CSV table of C-alpha atoms and ligand atoms in Angstrom, one decimal:
chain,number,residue,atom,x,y,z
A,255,UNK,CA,-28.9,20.9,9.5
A,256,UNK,CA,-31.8,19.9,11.5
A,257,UNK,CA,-33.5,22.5,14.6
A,258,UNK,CA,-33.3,19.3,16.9
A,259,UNK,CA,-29.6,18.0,16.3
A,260,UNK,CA,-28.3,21.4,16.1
A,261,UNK,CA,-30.4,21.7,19.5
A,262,UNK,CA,-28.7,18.2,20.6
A,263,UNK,CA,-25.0,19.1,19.8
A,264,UNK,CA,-25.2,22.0,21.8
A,265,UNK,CA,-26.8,20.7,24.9
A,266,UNK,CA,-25.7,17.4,24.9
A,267,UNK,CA,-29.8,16.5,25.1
A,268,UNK,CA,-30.9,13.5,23.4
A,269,UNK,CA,-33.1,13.7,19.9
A,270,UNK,CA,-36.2,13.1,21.6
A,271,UNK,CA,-35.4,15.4,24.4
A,272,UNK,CA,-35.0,18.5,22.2
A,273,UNK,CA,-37.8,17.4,20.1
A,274,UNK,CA,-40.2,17.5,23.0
A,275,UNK,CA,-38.7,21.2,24.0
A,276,UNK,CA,-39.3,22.0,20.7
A,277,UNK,CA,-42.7,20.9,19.9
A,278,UNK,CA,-43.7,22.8,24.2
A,279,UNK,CA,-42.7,26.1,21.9
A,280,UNK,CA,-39.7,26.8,23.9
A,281,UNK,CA,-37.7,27.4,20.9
A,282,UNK,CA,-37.4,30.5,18.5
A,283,UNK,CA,-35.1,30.9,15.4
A,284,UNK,CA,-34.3,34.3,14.4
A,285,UNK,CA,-36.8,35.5,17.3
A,286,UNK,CA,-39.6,33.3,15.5
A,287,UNK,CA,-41.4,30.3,17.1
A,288,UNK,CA,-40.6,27.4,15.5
A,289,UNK,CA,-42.3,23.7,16.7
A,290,UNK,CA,-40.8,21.5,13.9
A,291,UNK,CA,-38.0,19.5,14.9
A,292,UNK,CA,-37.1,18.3,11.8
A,293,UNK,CA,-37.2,22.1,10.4
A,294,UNK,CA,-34.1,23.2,8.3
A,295,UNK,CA,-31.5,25.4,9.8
A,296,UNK,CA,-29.1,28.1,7.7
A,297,UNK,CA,-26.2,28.6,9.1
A,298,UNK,CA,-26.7,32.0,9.5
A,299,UNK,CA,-30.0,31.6,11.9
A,300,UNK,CA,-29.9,32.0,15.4
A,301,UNK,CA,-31.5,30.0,17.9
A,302,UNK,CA,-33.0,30.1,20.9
A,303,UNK,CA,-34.0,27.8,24.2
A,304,UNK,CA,-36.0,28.9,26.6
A,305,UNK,CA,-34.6,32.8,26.3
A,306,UNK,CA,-31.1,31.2,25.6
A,307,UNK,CA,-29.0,32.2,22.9
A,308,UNK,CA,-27.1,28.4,21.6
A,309,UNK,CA,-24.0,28.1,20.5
A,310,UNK,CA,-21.7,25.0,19.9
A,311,UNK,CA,-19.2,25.4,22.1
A,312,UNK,CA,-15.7,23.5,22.3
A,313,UNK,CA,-13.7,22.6,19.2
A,314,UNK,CA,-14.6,19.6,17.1
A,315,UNK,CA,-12.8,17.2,15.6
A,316,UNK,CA,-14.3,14.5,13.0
A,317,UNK,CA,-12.9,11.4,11.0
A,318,UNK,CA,-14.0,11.1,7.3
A,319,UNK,CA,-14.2,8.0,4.8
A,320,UNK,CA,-13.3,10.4,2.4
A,321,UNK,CA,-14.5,8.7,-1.3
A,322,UNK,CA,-12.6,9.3,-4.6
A,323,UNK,CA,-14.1,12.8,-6.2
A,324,UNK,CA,-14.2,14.9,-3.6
A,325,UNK,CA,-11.5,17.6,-3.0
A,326,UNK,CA,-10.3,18.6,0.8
A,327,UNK,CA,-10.4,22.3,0.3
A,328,UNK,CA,-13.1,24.6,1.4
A,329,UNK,CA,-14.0,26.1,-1.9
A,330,UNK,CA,-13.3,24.4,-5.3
A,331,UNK,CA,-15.6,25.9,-9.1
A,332,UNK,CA,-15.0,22.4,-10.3
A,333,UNK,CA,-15.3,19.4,-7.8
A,334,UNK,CA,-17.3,18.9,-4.6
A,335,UNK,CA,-15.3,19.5,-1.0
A,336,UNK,CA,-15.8,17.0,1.7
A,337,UNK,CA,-17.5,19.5,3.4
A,338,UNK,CA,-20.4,18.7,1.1
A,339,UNK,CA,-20.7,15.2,2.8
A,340,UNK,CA,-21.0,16.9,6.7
A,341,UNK,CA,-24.6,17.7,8.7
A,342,UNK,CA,-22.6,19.9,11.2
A,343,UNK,CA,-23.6,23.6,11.9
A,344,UNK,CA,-20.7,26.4,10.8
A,345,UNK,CA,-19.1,23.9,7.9
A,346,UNK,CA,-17.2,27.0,7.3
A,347,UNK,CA,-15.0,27.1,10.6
A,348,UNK,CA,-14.1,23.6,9.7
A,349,UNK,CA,-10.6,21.9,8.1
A,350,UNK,CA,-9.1,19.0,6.9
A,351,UNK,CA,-6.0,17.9,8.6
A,352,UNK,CA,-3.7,17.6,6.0
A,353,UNK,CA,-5.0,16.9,2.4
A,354,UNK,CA,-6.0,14.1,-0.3
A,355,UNK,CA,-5.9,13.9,-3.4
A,356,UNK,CA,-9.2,14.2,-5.3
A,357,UNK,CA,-8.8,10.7,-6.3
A,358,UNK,CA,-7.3,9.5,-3.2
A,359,UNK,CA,-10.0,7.7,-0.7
A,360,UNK,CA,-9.7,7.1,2.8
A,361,UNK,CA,-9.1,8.4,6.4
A,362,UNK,CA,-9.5,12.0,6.6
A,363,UNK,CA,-9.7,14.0,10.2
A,364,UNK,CA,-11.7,17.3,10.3
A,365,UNK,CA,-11.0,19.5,12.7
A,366,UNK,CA,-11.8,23.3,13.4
A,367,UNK,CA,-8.4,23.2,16.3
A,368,UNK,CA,-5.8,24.7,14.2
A,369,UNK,CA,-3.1,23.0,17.0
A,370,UNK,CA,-3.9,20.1,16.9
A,371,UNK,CA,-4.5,19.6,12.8
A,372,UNK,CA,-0.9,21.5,13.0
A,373,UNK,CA,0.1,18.9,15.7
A,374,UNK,CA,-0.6,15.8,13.2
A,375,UNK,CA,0.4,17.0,9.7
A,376,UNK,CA,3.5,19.5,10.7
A,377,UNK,CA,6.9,17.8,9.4
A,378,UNK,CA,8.5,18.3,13.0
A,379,UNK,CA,5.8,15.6,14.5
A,380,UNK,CA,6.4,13.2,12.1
A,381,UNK,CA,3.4,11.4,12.3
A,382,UNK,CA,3.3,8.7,10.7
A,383,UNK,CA,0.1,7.9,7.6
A,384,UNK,CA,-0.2,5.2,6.3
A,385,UNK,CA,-1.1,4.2,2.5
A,386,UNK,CA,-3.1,1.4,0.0
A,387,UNK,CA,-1.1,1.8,-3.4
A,388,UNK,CA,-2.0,-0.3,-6.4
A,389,UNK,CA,0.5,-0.1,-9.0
A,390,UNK,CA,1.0,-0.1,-12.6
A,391,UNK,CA,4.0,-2.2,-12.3
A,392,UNK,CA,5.1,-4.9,-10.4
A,393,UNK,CA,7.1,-3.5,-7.6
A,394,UNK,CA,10.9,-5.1,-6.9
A,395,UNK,CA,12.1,-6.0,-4.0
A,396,UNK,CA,14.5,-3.3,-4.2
A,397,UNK,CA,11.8,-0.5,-3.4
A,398,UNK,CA,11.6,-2.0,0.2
A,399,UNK,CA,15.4,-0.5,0.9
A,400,UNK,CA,15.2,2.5,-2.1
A,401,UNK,CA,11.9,4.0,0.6
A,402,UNK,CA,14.1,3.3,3.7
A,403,UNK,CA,17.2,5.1,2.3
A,404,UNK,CA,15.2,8.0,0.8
A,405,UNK,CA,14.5,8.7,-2.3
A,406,UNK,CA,14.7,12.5,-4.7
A,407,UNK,CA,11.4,13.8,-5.8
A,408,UNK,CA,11.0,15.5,-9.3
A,409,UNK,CA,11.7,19.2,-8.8
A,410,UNK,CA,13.0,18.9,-5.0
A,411,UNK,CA,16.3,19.4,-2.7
A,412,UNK,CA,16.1,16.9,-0.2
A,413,UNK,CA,15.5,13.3,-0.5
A,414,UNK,CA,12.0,11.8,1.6
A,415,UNK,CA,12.4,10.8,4.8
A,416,UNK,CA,12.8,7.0,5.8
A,417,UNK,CA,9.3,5.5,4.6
A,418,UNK,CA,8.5,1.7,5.5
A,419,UNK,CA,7.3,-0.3,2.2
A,420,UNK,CA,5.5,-3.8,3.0
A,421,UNK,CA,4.5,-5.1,-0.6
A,422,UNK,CA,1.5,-6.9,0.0
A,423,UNK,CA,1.1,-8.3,-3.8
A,424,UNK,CA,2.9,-8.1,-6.9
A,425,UNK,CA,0.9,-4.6,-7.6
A,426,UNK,CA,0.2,-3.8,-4.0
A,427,UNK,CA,1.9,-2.7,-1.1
A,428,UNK,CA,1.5,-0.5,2.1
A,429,UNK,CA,3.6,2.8,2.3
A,430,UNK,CA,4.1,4.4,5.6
A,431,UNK,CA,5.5,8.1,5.4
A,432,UNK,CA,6.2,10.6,8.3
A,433,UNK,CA,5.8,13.5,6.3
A,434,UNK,CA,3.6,15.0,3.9
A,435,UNK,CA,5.0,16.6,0.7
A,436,UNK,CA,2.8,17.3,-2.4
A,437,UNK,CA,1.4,14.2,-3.5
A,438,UNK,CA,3.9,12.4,-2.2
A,439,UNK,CA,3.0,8.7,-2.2
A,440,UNK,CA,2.5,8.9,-6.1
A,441,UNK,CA,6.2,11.0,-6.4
A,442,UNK,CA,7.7,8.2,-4.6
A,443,UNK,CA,6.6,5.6,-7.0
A,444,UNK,CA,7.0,7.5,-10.0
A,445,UNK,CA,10.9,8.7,-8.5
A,446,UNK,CA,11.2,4.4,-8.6
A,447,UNK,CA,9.6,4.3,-12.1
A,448,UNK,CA,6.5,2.9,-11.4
A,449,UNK,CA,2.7,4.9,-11.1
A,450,UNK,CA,0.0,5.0,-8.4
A,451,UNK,CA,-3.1,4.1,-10.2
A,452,UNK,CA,-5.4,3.7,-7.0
A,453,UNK,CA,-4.3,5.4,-3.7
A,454,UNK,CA,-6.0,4.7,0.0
A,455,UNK,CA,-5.0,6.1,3.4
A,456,UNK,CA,-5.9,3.8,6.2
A,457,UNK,CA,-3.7,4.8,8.8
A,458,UNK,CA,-2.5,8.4,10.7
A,459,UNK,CA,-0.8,7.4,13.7
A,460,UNK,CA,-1.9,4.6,15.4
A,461,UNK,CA,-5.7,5.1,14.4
A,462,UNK,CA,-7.3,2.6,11.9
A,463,UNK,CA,-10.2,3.6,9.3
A,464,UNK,CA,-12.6,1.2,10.5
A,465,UNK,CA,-13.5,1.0,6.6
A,466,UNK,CA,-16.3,-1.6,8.2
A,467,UNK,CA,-18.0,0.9,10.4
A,468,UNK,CA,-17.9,3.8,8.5
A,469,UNK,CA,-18.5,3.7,4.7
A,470,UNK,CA,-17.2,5.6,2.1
A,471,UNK,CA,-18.3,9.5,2.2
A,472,UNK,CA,-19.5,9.0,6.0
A,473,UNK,CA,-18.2,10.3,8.8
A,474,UNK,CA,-18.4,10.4,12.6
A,475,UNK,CA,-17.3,12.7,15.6
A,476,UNK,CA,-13.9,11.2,16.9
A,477,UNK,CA,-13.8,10.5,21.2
A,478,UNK,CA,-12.2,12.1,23.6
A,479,UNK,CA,-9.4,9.8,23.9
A,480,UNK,CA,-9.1,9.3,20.1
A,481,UNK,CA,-8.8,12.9,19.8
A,482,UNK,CA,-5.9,12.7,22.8
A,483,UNK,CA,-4.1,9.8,21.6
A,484,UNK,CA,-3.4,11.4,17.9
A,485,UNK,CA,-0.9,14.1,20.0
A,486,UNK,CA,0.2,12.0,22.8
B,620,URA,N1,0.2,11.1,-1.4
B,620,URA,C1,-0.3,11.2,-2.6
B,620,URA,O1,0.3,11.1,-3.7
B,620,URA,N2,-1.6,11.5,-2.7
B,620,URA,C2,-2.4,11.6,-1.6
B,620,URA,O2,-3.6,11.9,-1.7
B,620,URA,C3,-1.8,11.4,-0.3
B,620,URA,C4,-0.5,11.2,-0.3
């Protein structure tokens, strides 16, 4: 990340604020002046204003436009994380809230507040997340009051919880779930017969992926009151 936003997201000081600091020599990294503001940080460095150690204080808490290809796990040999996608300072401290699949897109939250990522994706809060599912097949009628009974998953005890099904098209509908078993959206289709073969989250609670504002693979740092209203 960048000396000058890593200097902004811990003082709350505007770009060309901490660009000005920086370029009086006020700051040092690792006990080195440094007057670039644009100068790479590792995460490891250290940084200094005016004789002031900076750290980020307070927990963070993002929402992704998570694109297909990228896995929601810290470490993977084989595929990208979404953490590859982030400009933030200690990457490592962060996690996603719940996962997607590698070829599932859509709204992701990123959070480093283990409470309140527990808050959203535990089974006992029953938050609800909404899904985009093309399908294979054509889906029947039937699927609408198959969901809202509950259906058995391959390999599993209990049926799924009540889910709401809105077919939208012949080979599209909307899938809203309140809990969040192992690929479960697919599980449900194929438990009816039919197969995911594009999958999209645009809803967790009652927040909406602005897919408009924020792109695929970008992100942003939610508000206050976003952050509030997802445990509320
Ligand atoms: N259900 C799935 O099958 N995949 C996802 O990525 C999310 C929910």
């Amino acid at each position: 990340m960048r000396l000058d936003k890593f200097i902004c997201d811990c003082t709350g000081l505007t770009r060309s604020q901490a660009g000005k600091l920086i370029r009086q020599g006020l700051v040092l990294i690792d006990g080195q002046l440094c007057k670039q503001p644009a100068n790479q940080l590792k995460p490891e460095q250290q940084v200094e204003l005016d004789g002031e150690v900076l750290a980020l204080t307070g927990p963070r808490y993002f929402v992704m436009h998570k694109p297909a290809g990228y896995v929601c796990s810290t470490d993977d040999p084989d595929h990208n994380t979404v953490f590859v996608l982030m400009d933030e300072p200690r990457l490592d401290k962060l996690h996603t809230v719940g996962r997607l699949d590698l070829d599932t897109t859509g709204l992701l939250l990123i959070t480093d507040d283990g409470q309140w990522s527990h808050k959203i994706s535990s089974p006992k809060h029953e938050c609800a997340k909404t899904y985009r599912a093309w399908l294979a097949d054509p889906v029947d009628e039937s699927a609408i009051q198959l969901f809202a009974e509950g259906v058995m998953l391959r390999g599993e005890k209990h049926p799924t919880k009540a889910a709401q099904l809105e077919i939208v098209s012949p080979h599209e509908c909307l899938l809203t779930i309140h809990e969040g078993r192992y690929h479960q959206v697919k599980r449900m289709f194929a438990a009816i017969g039919n197969k995911v073969e594009k999958l999209h989250r645009e809803k967790i609670g009652d927040f909406v992926l602005d897919a408009n504002v924020l792109a695929e693979g970008e992100y942003r740092a939610l508000t206050e009151a976003e952050v509030a209203a997802f445990v509320s």
